Coordinates of C-alpha atoms and ligand atoms in Angstrom, one line a residue:
X169 CA -1.2 24.0 -18.2
X170 CA -1.5 20.6 -20.0
X171 CA -3.0 18.1 -17.6
X172 CA -1.2 15.1 -16.2
X173 CA -2.6 12.1 -18.1
X174 CA -3.1 9.1 -15.8
X175 CA -3.5 5.8 -17.6
X176 CA -5.6 3.4 -15.5
X177 CA -8.3 4.4 -13.0
X178 CA -7.8 1.6 -10.5
X179 CA -6.9 2.6 -6.9
X180 CA -3.4 3.8 -7.8
X181 CA -4.5 5.9 -10.8
X182 CA -7.5 7.3 -8.9
X183 CA -5.4 8.1 -5.8
X184 CA -2.8 9.9 -8.0
X185 CA -5.5 12.0 -9.6
X186 CA -6.9 13.0 -6.2
X187 CA -3.5 13.9 -4.7
X188 CA -2.6 16.0 -7.8
X189 CA -6.0 17.7 -8.1
X190 CA -6.0 18.5 -4.4
X191 CA -2.6 20.3 -5.1
X192 CA -4.1 22.3 -8.0
X193 CA -2.8 20.1 -10.8
X194 CA -5.4 19.2 -13.6
X195 CA -5.6 15.5 -14.4
X196 CA -7.1 13.4 -17.2
X197 CA -7.8 10.0 -15.8
X198 CA -8.2 7.3 -18.6
X199 CA -9.4 3.8 -18.2
X200 CA -10.2 0.9 -20.6
X201 CA -13.5 0.5 -18.7
X202 CA -16.2 3.0 -17.7
X203 CA -16.8 1.4 -14.3
X204 CA -14.4 0.1 -11.7
X205 CA -13.3 -3.5 -12.0
X206 CA -16.0 -5.2 -9.9
X207 CA -14.1 -8.1 -8.4
X208 CA -12.1 -8.1 -5.3
X209 CA -8.3 -8.3 -5.4
X210 CA -6.4 -6.4 -2.6
X211 CA -7.6 -7.1 1.0
X212 CA -5.2 -5.2 3.3
X213 CA -3.6 -1.8 3.9
X214 CA -1.3 -1.0 6.8
X215 CA -1.4 2.1 9.0
X216 CA 1.1 4.1 6.9
X217 CA -1.1 3.6 3.9
X218 CA -4.1 4.6 5.9
X219 CA -2.5 8.0 6.3
X220 CA -2.5 8.2 2.4
X221 CA -6.2 7.5 2.4
X222 CA -6.6 10.2 5.1
X223 CA -4.8 12.7 2.7
X224 CA -7.1 11.5 0.0
X225 CA -10.1 12.5 2.2
X226 CA -11.6 9.0 2.4
X227 CA -10.1 7.5 5.5
X228 CA -13.1 7.9 7.8
X229 CA -15.4 6.3 5.2
X230 CA -12.9 3.6 4.5
X231 CA -12.6 2.9 8.3
X232 CA -16.4 2.3 8.3
X233 CA -16.2 -0.4 5.7
X234 CA -12.9 -2.1 6.8
X235 CA -11.9 -4.0 9.9
X236 CA -8.8 -4.0 11.9
X237 CA -6.7 -7.2 11.3
X238 CA -5.6 -9.0 14.4
X239 CA -2.3 -10.3 12.9
X240 CA -1.1 -13.6 11.4
X241 CA -1.5 -17.1 12.4
X242 CA 0.6 -19.9 11.0
X243 CA -1.3 -23.3 11.0
X244 CA -0.3 -26.8 10.2
X245 CA -2.0 -29.0 7.7
X246 CA -4.6 -29.9 10.3
X247 CA -5.2 -26.2 11.0
X248 CA -3.5 -26.4 14.4
X249 CA -1.8 -23.1 15.3
X250 CA 1.9 -23.3 15.1
X251 CA 2.6 -19.6 15.8
X252 CA 0.7 -16.4 16.2
X253 CA 1.9 -12.9 15.5
X254 CA -0.5 -10.4 16.9
X255 CA -1.5 -6.9 15.9
X256 CA -3.2 -4.4 18.2
X257 CA -6.6 -3.5 16.7
X258 CA -6.4 -0.1 18.4
X259 CA -4.9 2.9 16.5
X260 CA -1.1 2.8 16.7
X261 CA 1.6 5.3 16.2
X262 CA 0.2 6.4 12.8
X263 CA -3.2 7.0 14.2
X264 CA -4.8 4.0 12.6
X265 CA -4.9 0.3 13.3
X266 CA -1.7 -1.4 12.0
X267 CA -3.6 -3.8 9.7
X268 CA -6.9 -3.0 7.9
X269 CA -8.8 -5.7 6.1
X270 CA -11.3 -4.8 3.4
X271 CA -13.1 -5.7 0.2
X272 CA -11.5 -3.9 -2.8
X273 CA -14.7 -2.8 -4.5
X274 CA -15.6 -0.8 -1.4
X275 CA -12.3 1.1 -1.7
X276 CA -12.8 1.7 -5.5
X277 CA -16.2 3.1 -4.9
X278 CA -14.9 5.6 -2.3
X279 CA -12.1 6.6 -4.6
X280 CA -14.4 7.2 -7.6
X281 CA -16.8 9.2 -5.4
X282 CA -13.9 11.4 -4.3
X283 CA -12.6 11.8 -7.9
X284 CA -16.1 13.0 -8.8
X285 CA -15.9 15.7 -6.2
X286 CA -12.9 17.3 -7.7
X287 CA -13.4 19.6 -10.7
X288 CA -9.7 19.3 -11.7
X289 CA -10.1 15.6 -12.5
X290 CA -11.7 14.6 -15.8
X291 CA -12.4 10.8 -16.1
X292 CA -12.8 9.2 -19.4
X293 CA -13.7 5.5 -19.6
X294 CA -13.7 3.2 -22.6
X295 CA -10.2 4.6 -23.7
X296 CA -7.3 2.5 -24.8
X297 CA -3.7 4.2 -24.9
X298 CA -1.8 3.1 -28.0
X299 CA 1.3 5.5 -27.9
X300 CA 3.2 7.8 -25.7
X301 CA 5.7 10.4 -27.0
X302 CA 8.0 12.9 -25.3
X303 CA 9.4 10.2 -23.1
X304 CA 13.0 11.4 -23.7
X305 CA 12.3 15.1 -23.5
X306 CA 14.7 17.2 -21.5
X307 CA 12.8 17.8 -18.4
X308 CA 15.3 20.1 -16.7
X309 CA 13.2 23.2 -17.6
X310 CA 10.0 21.4 -16.4
X311 CA 8.3 22.5 -19.7
X312 CA 8.5 19.2 -21.4
X313 CA 5.2 18.2 -23.1
X314 CA 4.2 14.6 -23.8
X315 CA 1.5 13.3 -26.1
X316 CA -0.7 10.3 -25.5
X317 CA -2.4 8.7 -28.4
X318 CA -5.6 6.8 -27.5
X319 CA -8.7 5.4 -29.0
X320 CA -12.1 5.7 -27.3
X321 CA -15.7 6.7 -27.8
X322 CA -14.5 9.8 -29.7
X323 CA -12.3 7.8 -32.0
X324 CA -8.6 8.3 -32.2
X325 CA -7.2 11.3 -30.2
X326 CA -3.8 12.7 -29.4
X327 CA -3.7 14.4 -26.1
X328 CA -1.1 16.8 -24.8
X329 CA 0.2 16.0 -21.3
X330 CA 2.6 17.7 -18.9
X331 CA 3.3 14.2 -17.6
X332 CA 2.0 10.7 -18.0
X333 CA 1.5 8.3 -15.2
X334 CA 1.3 4.6 -16.1
X335 CA -1.0 3.1 -13.5
X336 CA -2.2 0.4 -15.8
X337 CA -1.4 -2.6 -13.9
X338 CA 0.7 -5.8 -14.2
X339 CA 0.2 -5.9 -18.0
X340 CA 1.0 -2.2 -18.4
X341 CA 0.9 -0.8 -21.9
X342 CA 2.8 2.3 -20.8
X343 CA 5.6 0.2 -19.4
X344 CA 6.1 -1.5 -22.8
X345 CA 5.8 2.0 -24.5
X346 CA 8.7 3.4 -22.5
X347 CA 10.8 0.3 -23.1
X348 CA 11.0 -0.9 -19.5
X349 CA 11.5 -4.6 -18.9
X350 CA 10.6 -6.7 -15.7
X351 CA 13.4 -7.8 -13.3
X352 CA 12.4 -11.2 -11.9
X353 CA 13.0 -11.4 -8.1
X354 CA 12.6 -15.1 -8.2
X355 CA 9.1 -16.2 -7.2
X356 CA 6.3 -17.6 -9.4
X357 CA 3.4 -19.8 -8.1
X358 CA -0.1 -20.4 -9.3
X359 CA -2.9 -20.0 -6.6
X360 CA -6.6 -20.3 -6.7
X361 CA -8.3 -17.3 -5.1
X362 CA -11.8 -17.8 -3.8
X363 CA -14.1 -15.0 -2.4
X364 CA -17.3 -16.0 -0.7
X365 CA -20.1 -14.8 1.5
X366 CA -21.6 -17.2 4.1
X367 CA -25.1 -17.4 5.6
X368 CA -23.7 -16.7 9.1
X369 CA -20.6 -15.4 10.7
X370 CA -18.0 -18.1 10.9
X371 CA -16.7 -16.8 14.3
X372 CA -13.2 -17.0 12.9
X373 CA -10.1 -15.3 14.5
X374 CA -9.9 -11.9 12.9
X375 CA -6.4 -12.1 11.4
X376 CA -4.8 -13.8 8.4
X377 CA -4.5 -17.6 8.7
X378 CA -1.6 -19.0 6.7
X379 CA -1.7 -22.8 6.3
X380 CA 2.0 -24.0 6.1
X381 CA 1.3 -27.3 4.4
X382 CA 3.4 -28.3 1.4
X383 CA 0.6 -30.6 0.3
X384 CA -1.7 -27.6 0.0
X385 CA -0.5 -24.2 1.3
X386 CA -3.5 -21.9 1.9
X387 CA -4.6 -18.6 3.2
X388 CA -7.9 -17.6 4.9
X389 CA -9.1 -14.3 6.2
X390 CA -12.3 -12.4 7.0
X391 CA -12.9 -9.3 4.9
X392 CA -16.2 -8.0 6.2
X393 CA -19.5 -9.2 7.7
X394 CA -19.9 -12.8 6.4
X395 CA -17.3 -12.0 3.6
X396 CA -14.3 -14.3 3.4
X397 CA -11.2 -14.9 1.2
X398 CA -9.5 -18.3 0.7
X399 CA -6.3 -18.8 -1.4
X400 CA -5.1 -22.3 -2.3
X401 CA -1.8 -23.1 -3.9
X402 CA -2.0 -24.9 -7.2
X403 CA 0.6 -27.5 -7.9
X404 CA 2.2 -28.2 -11.3
X405 CA -0.3 -29.8 -13.6
X406 CA -3.3 -28.8 -11.5
X407 CA -5.8 -26.6 -13.2
X408 CA -8.9 -27.1 -11.0
X409 CA -9.5 -27.9 -7.3
X410 CA -12.4 -29.4 -5.4
X411 CA -13.4 -26.0 -3.9
X412 CA -16.3 -27.2 -1.8
X413 CA -14.1 -29.9 -0.1
X414 CA -11.3 -27.3 0.5
X415 CA -13.7 -24.8 2.0
X416 CA -15.6 -27.3 4.2
X417 CA -13.1 -27.4 7.2
X418 CA -13.4 -23.6 7.5
X419 CA -17.2 -23.5 7.3
X420 CA -18.4 -25.6 10.3
X421 CA -21.6 -26.4 8.5
X422 CA -22.3 -22.8 7.3
X423 CA -23.4 -22.4 3.7
X424 CA -21.2 -20.4 1.4
X425 CA -22.0 -18.6 -1.9
X426 CA -18.8 -18.3 -4.0
X427 CA -18.6 -14.8 -5.5
X428 CA -15.5 -15.4 -7.4
X429 CA -13.0 -18.2 -8.1
X430 CA -9.9 -17.0 -10.1
X431 CA -6.5 -18.4 -10.8
X432 CA -3.6 -16.0 -10.3
X433 CA 0.1 -16.4 -10.9
X434 CA 1.8 -14.7 -8.0
X435 CA 5.0 -13.1 -9.2
X436 CA 7.8 -11.1 -7.7
X437 CA 9.0 -8.5 -10.3
X438 CA 10.3 -5.0 -10.5
X439 CA 10.3 -2.8 -13.7
X440 CA 13.9 -2.0 -14.9
X441 CA 13.1 1.7 -14.9
X442 CA 10.2 3.6 -13.5
X443 CA 10.6 6.7 -15.5
X444 CA 11.4 8.0 -19.0
X445 CA 11.3 11.8 -19.3
X446 CA 8.0 12.8 -17.9
X447 CA 6.5 9.4 -18.1
X448 CA 6.3 7.4 -14.8
X449 CA 5.3 3.9 -13.8
X450 CA 3.3 3.3 -10.6
X451 CA 1.7 0.4 -8.9
X452 CA 1.6 -3.0 -10.5
X453 CA 3.1 -1.4 -13.7
X454 CA 6.2 -0.9 -11.6
X455 CA 6.3 -3.9 -9.3
X456 CA 4.5 -7.0 -8.5
X457 CA 4.5 -9.0 -5.3
X458 CA 3.1 -12.2 -3.9
X459 CA 0.4 -11.3 -1.4
X460 CA 1.7 -13.0 1.7
X461 CA 2.3 -9.9 3.7
X462 CA -0.6 -7.9 2.1
X463 CA 1.5 -5.0 0.8
X464 CA 0.7 -5.1 -3.0
X465 CA -1.8 -2.3 -3.2
X466 CA -0.1 -0.4 -0.4
X467 CA 3.1 -0.2 -2.5
X468 CA 1.1 1.4 -5.4
X469 CA -0.5 4.0 -3.1
X470 CA 2.9 4.8 -1.6
X471 CA 4.1 5.4 -5.3
X472 CA 1.3 7.8 -5.8
X473 CA 1.9 9.6 -2.5
X474 CA 5.7 9.8 -3.2
X475 CA 5.3 11.2 -6.7
X476 CA 2.3 13.5 -6.4
X477 CA 3.8 16.2 -4.3
X478 CA 7.0 16.2 -6.3
X479 CA 5.1 16.6 -9.6
X480 CA 2.8 19.3 -8.2
X481 CA 5.9 21.2 -6.8
X482 CA 6.9 22.1 -10.4
X483 CA 10.6 21.4 -9.5
X484 CA 11.8 18.8 -12.0
X485 CA 15.0 18.0 -9.9
X486 CA 12.7 16.4 -7.2
X487 CA 11.4 13.9 -9.7
X488 CA 14.7 12.1 -9.8
X489 CA 14.1 10.9 -6.3
X490 CA 10.9 9.1 -7.1
X491 CA 12.4 5.8 -8.5
X492 CA 15.5 6.2 -6.2
X493 CA 13.3 6.2 -3.1
X494 CA 10.4 3.9 -4.1
X495 CA 12.2 1.1 -5.9
X496 CA 14.4 -0.1 -2.9
X497 CA 11.3 0.2 -0.6
X498 CA 9.2 -1.8 -3.0
X499 CA 11.9 -4.4 -3.5
X500 CA 12.5 -4.8 0.3
X501 CA 8.7 -5.6 0.8
X502 CA 8.6 -7.9 -2.1
X503 CA 11.5 -9.8 -0.7
X504 CA 9.8 -10.1 2.6
X505 CA 6.7 -11.4 0.9
X506 CA 8.8 -14.0 -1.0
X507 CA 10.3 -15.2 2.3
X508 CA 6.8 -15.4 3.9
X509 CA 5.6 -17.5 0.9
X510 CA 8.6 -19.7 1.2
X511 CA 7.9 -20.2 5.0
X512 CA 4.3 -21.2 4.1
X513 CA 4.9 -23.4 1.2
X514 CA 8.6 -24.3 2.0
X515 CA 8.9 -26.8 -0.9
X516 CA 8.0 -30.5 -0.7
X517 CA 11.4 -31.7 0.6
X518 CA 12.0 -33.4 3.9
X519 CA 13.8 -30.3 5.2
X520 CA 10.5 -28.4 4.8
X521 CA 8.8 -30.7 7.3
X522 CA 11.7 -30.4 9.7
X523 CA 11.6 -26.6 9.4
X524 CA 7.9 -26.7 10.3
X525 CA 8.5 -28.9 13.3
X526 CA 11.2 -26.5 14.5
X527 CA 9.0 -23.6 14.0
X528 CA 6.3 -25.2 16.1
X529 CA 8.8 -26.1 18.8
X530 CA 10.3 -22.6 18.9
X531 CA 6.9 -21.1 19.1
X532 CA 6.1 -23.1 22.3
X533 CA 9.1 -21.4 24.1
X534 CA 7.9 -19.3 27.0
X535 CA 8.0 -15.5 26.1
X536 CA 7.4 -16.1 22.4
X537 CA 3.6 -16.6 22.5
X538 CA 1.7 -13.6 21.4
X539 CA 4.7 -11.9 19.8
X540 CA 3.7 -8.7 18.2
X541 CA 4.2 -8.1 14.4
X542 CA 6.3 -5.2 13.4
X543 CA 6.0 -2.8 10.5
X544 CA 7.2 -4.2 7.2
X545 CA 8.0 -0.7 5.9
X546 CA 11.7 0.3 5.8
X547 CA 13.0 3.8 5.8
X548 CA 13.3 5.5 2.4
X549 CA 17.0 5.7 1.3
X550 CA 18.8 8.9 0.5
X551 CA 16.3 11.3 2.2
X552 CA 18.1 14.1 4.0
X553 CA 20.5 13.5 6.9
X554 CA 20.0 13.0 10.6
X555 CA 18.2 10.6 13.0
X556 CA 15.1 9.0 11.4
X557 CA 15.6 10.7 8.0
X558 CA 13.5 8.7 5.5
X559 CA 11.0 7.4 8.1
X560 CA 7.5 8.5 8.3
X561 CA 6.8 10.8 11.3
X562 CA 4.2 9.4 13.7
X563 CA 0.7 10.8 13.8
X564 CA -0.5 11.3 17.3
X565 CA -3.8 13.0 18.2
X566 CA -2.9 16.6 19.0
X567 CA -4.9 19.5 20.5
X568 CA -5.3 22.2 17.9
X569 CA -7.6 25.3 18.1
X570 CA -9.6 23.6 20.9
X571 CA -10.1 20.3 19.1
X572 CA -8.4 16.9 19.1
X573 CA -7.2 16.1 15.6
X574 CA -4.7 13.8 13.9
X575 CA -1.4 15.5 13.4
X576 CA -1.5 15.4 9.6
X577 CA -4.6 17.5 9.6
X578 CA -2.6 20.2 11.4
X579 CA 0.5 19.9 9.2
X580 CA -1.5 20.6 5.9
X581 CA -0.4 19.6 2.5
X582 CA 3.1 21.3 2.4
X583 CA 6.5 21.2 4.1
X584 CA 6.3 21.5 7.9
X585 CA 8.7 22.0 10.7
X586 CA 8.1 20.6 14.2
X587 CA 10.0 22.6 16.8
X588 CA 10.4 22.6 20.4
X589 CA 8.9 25.7 22.2
X590 CA 11.3 28.7 22.3
X591 CA 13.3 27.7 19.3
X592 CA 13.5 30.5 16.8
X593 CA 13.6 29.5 13.1
X594 CA 13.2 31.2 9.7
X595 CA 10.4 29.1 8.3
X596 CA 10.3 30.1 4.6
X597 CA 7.0 28.5 3.2
X598 CA 7.0 25.6 5.6
X599 CA 4.3 25.5 8.3
X600 CA 5.9 25.7 11.7
X601 CA 4.3 23.7 14.5
X602 CA 5.5 24.2 18.0
X603 CA 5.4 21.1 20.0
X604 CA 4.1 22.4 23.3
X605 CA 2.6 20.2 26.1
X606 CA -0.8 21.9 25.2
X607 CA -0.5 20.7 21.5
X608 CA 0.8 17.3 22.5
X609 CA -1.1 16.3 25.6
X610 CA -0.1 12.6 25.3
X611 CA 3.6 13.5 25.0
X612 CA 4.0 11.1 22.0
X613 CA 5.4 13.8 19.7
X614 CA 7.8 15.1 22.3
X615 CA 9.0 11.5 23.2
X616 CA 9.5 10.9 19.4
X617 CA 11.4 14.2 18.9
X618 CA 13.7 13.4 21.8
X619 CA 16.5 15.9 22.0
X620 CA 16.0 17.2 18.5
X621 CA 15.1 20.9 18.5
X622 CA 13.5 20.8 15.1
X623 CA 12.4 18.2 12.7
X624 CA 11.7 18.9 9.0
X625 CA 8.9 17.0 7.4
X626 CA 8.3 16.7 3.7
X627 CA 4.7 17.0 2.3
X628 CA 4.4 13.3 2.5
X629 CA 5.4 13.4 6.2
X630 CA 8.7 11.7 5.6
X631 CA 11.5 13.1 7.9
X632 CA 13.8 15.1 5.7
X633 CA 16.2 16.0 8.5
X634 CA 16.9 17.4 11.9
X635 CA 17.2 21.1 12.3
X636 CA 16.3 23.6 9.8
X637 CA 17.6 22.6 6.4
X638 CA 16.2 24.9 3.8
X639 CA 18.4 23.0 1.2
X640 CA 15.9 20.1 1.3
X641 CA 13.0 22.3 0.6
Ligands
LIG925 O1 0.3 -7.7 8.4 C1 -0.8 -8.3 8.7 O2 -1.3 -8.2 9.8 C2 -1.6 -9.0 7.6 C3 -0.8 -9.3 6.4 C4 -1.5 -9.9 5.3 C5 -2.6 -9.3 4.8 C6 -3.3 -9.9 3.7 C7 -2.9 -11.1 3.2 C8 -1.9 -11.7 3.8 O3 -1.5 -13.0 3.3 C9 -1.2 -11.2 4.8

């Protein structure tokens, strides 16, 4: 079997390789560079994405280097809290804290270590892809073969591939090679991103601070012990900022070493098509979002998780659902991020300051203080029928073979059916898990199942339907 060639060994490419190799699919993981990009970019993943890291086999190690986020605070220009939306740091319905803050190089290291453990993944660094063919092959038979032309330490090579995954970031070569264009979702701002380490803990609140000040919108958060991220909006015509002066109000006299200062243009875009033949786009190659709800990297990992089991199934008809499911989900999260950005920066008009005053006043109403933040992840569209189809099943701790384990570890890598005790089903190749009081001592799974006798779960733990619907399998 020709390998799946994955272009780009950042988190999305590495995650794709791991998920495919774990399912027995050989992968060739190519990157321009031999070592991971050393500078921090993403800072947050939610609890649904933590389940993907769990499936990759790195969640425990990741939890040891990340910290639960406490939510979101909206501050005015004098850093006074206008509103606070809290998150519980304890594990939630998906078995992990709802928000997890981290330093991206830590995640990249864990992913590369996991890649190195898998004999079915070959990594080649220093390789630049120049052409991809086979993009219009008839994939109905599943036998299409693509070729990837690249240059690297071995000179120019043409590689045969059963599929090609373009995980090569915002300036994706693969995207251009398959003729996809970018749809603009109407947001473009320049921001200065500053990462720093301080000589002592700043004793800051452990959530994300969004400064809603049209004169200088800003974001501040803690990523690790004495590790902090600041982001400052740049106005038209500004190319540099007085960073020490901007950091000073956050430091309370502590000294900071700036690790990185980089200008980014935050954009909201989605690729016109995410697939040609057996060539797929994932991550920033397929979509870019402003960072204001912390869902950029998560969207890419969701792409990898959505596609890997479908590719590994060897059933080409399943592949049509990749873009159909992922694109609306990614767009919904990008639109939310754009709204959040608008609320923060809100323009320079008089109405913007009125909006902020109203927000502050609304926030002081009794009952609104301490409002909990909800998930920003909508259900996937077009997945099966029935209640909760397209949503991710929860992941309570269950009692299995005498041990307390997270549900996903019991469900395994394939299709699964949760069923009430006493229900007789023909189970085909799906793993049948009977939801008895012994299995589910907290009752969380039984409460979630409600009156449903059975629930069919896809390999990515998305609800495919109620009852036993072998059609979906
Ligand atoms: O959802 C949360 O609790 C945090 C969202 C977040 C994460 C990272 C950056 C950012 O601006 C928002």
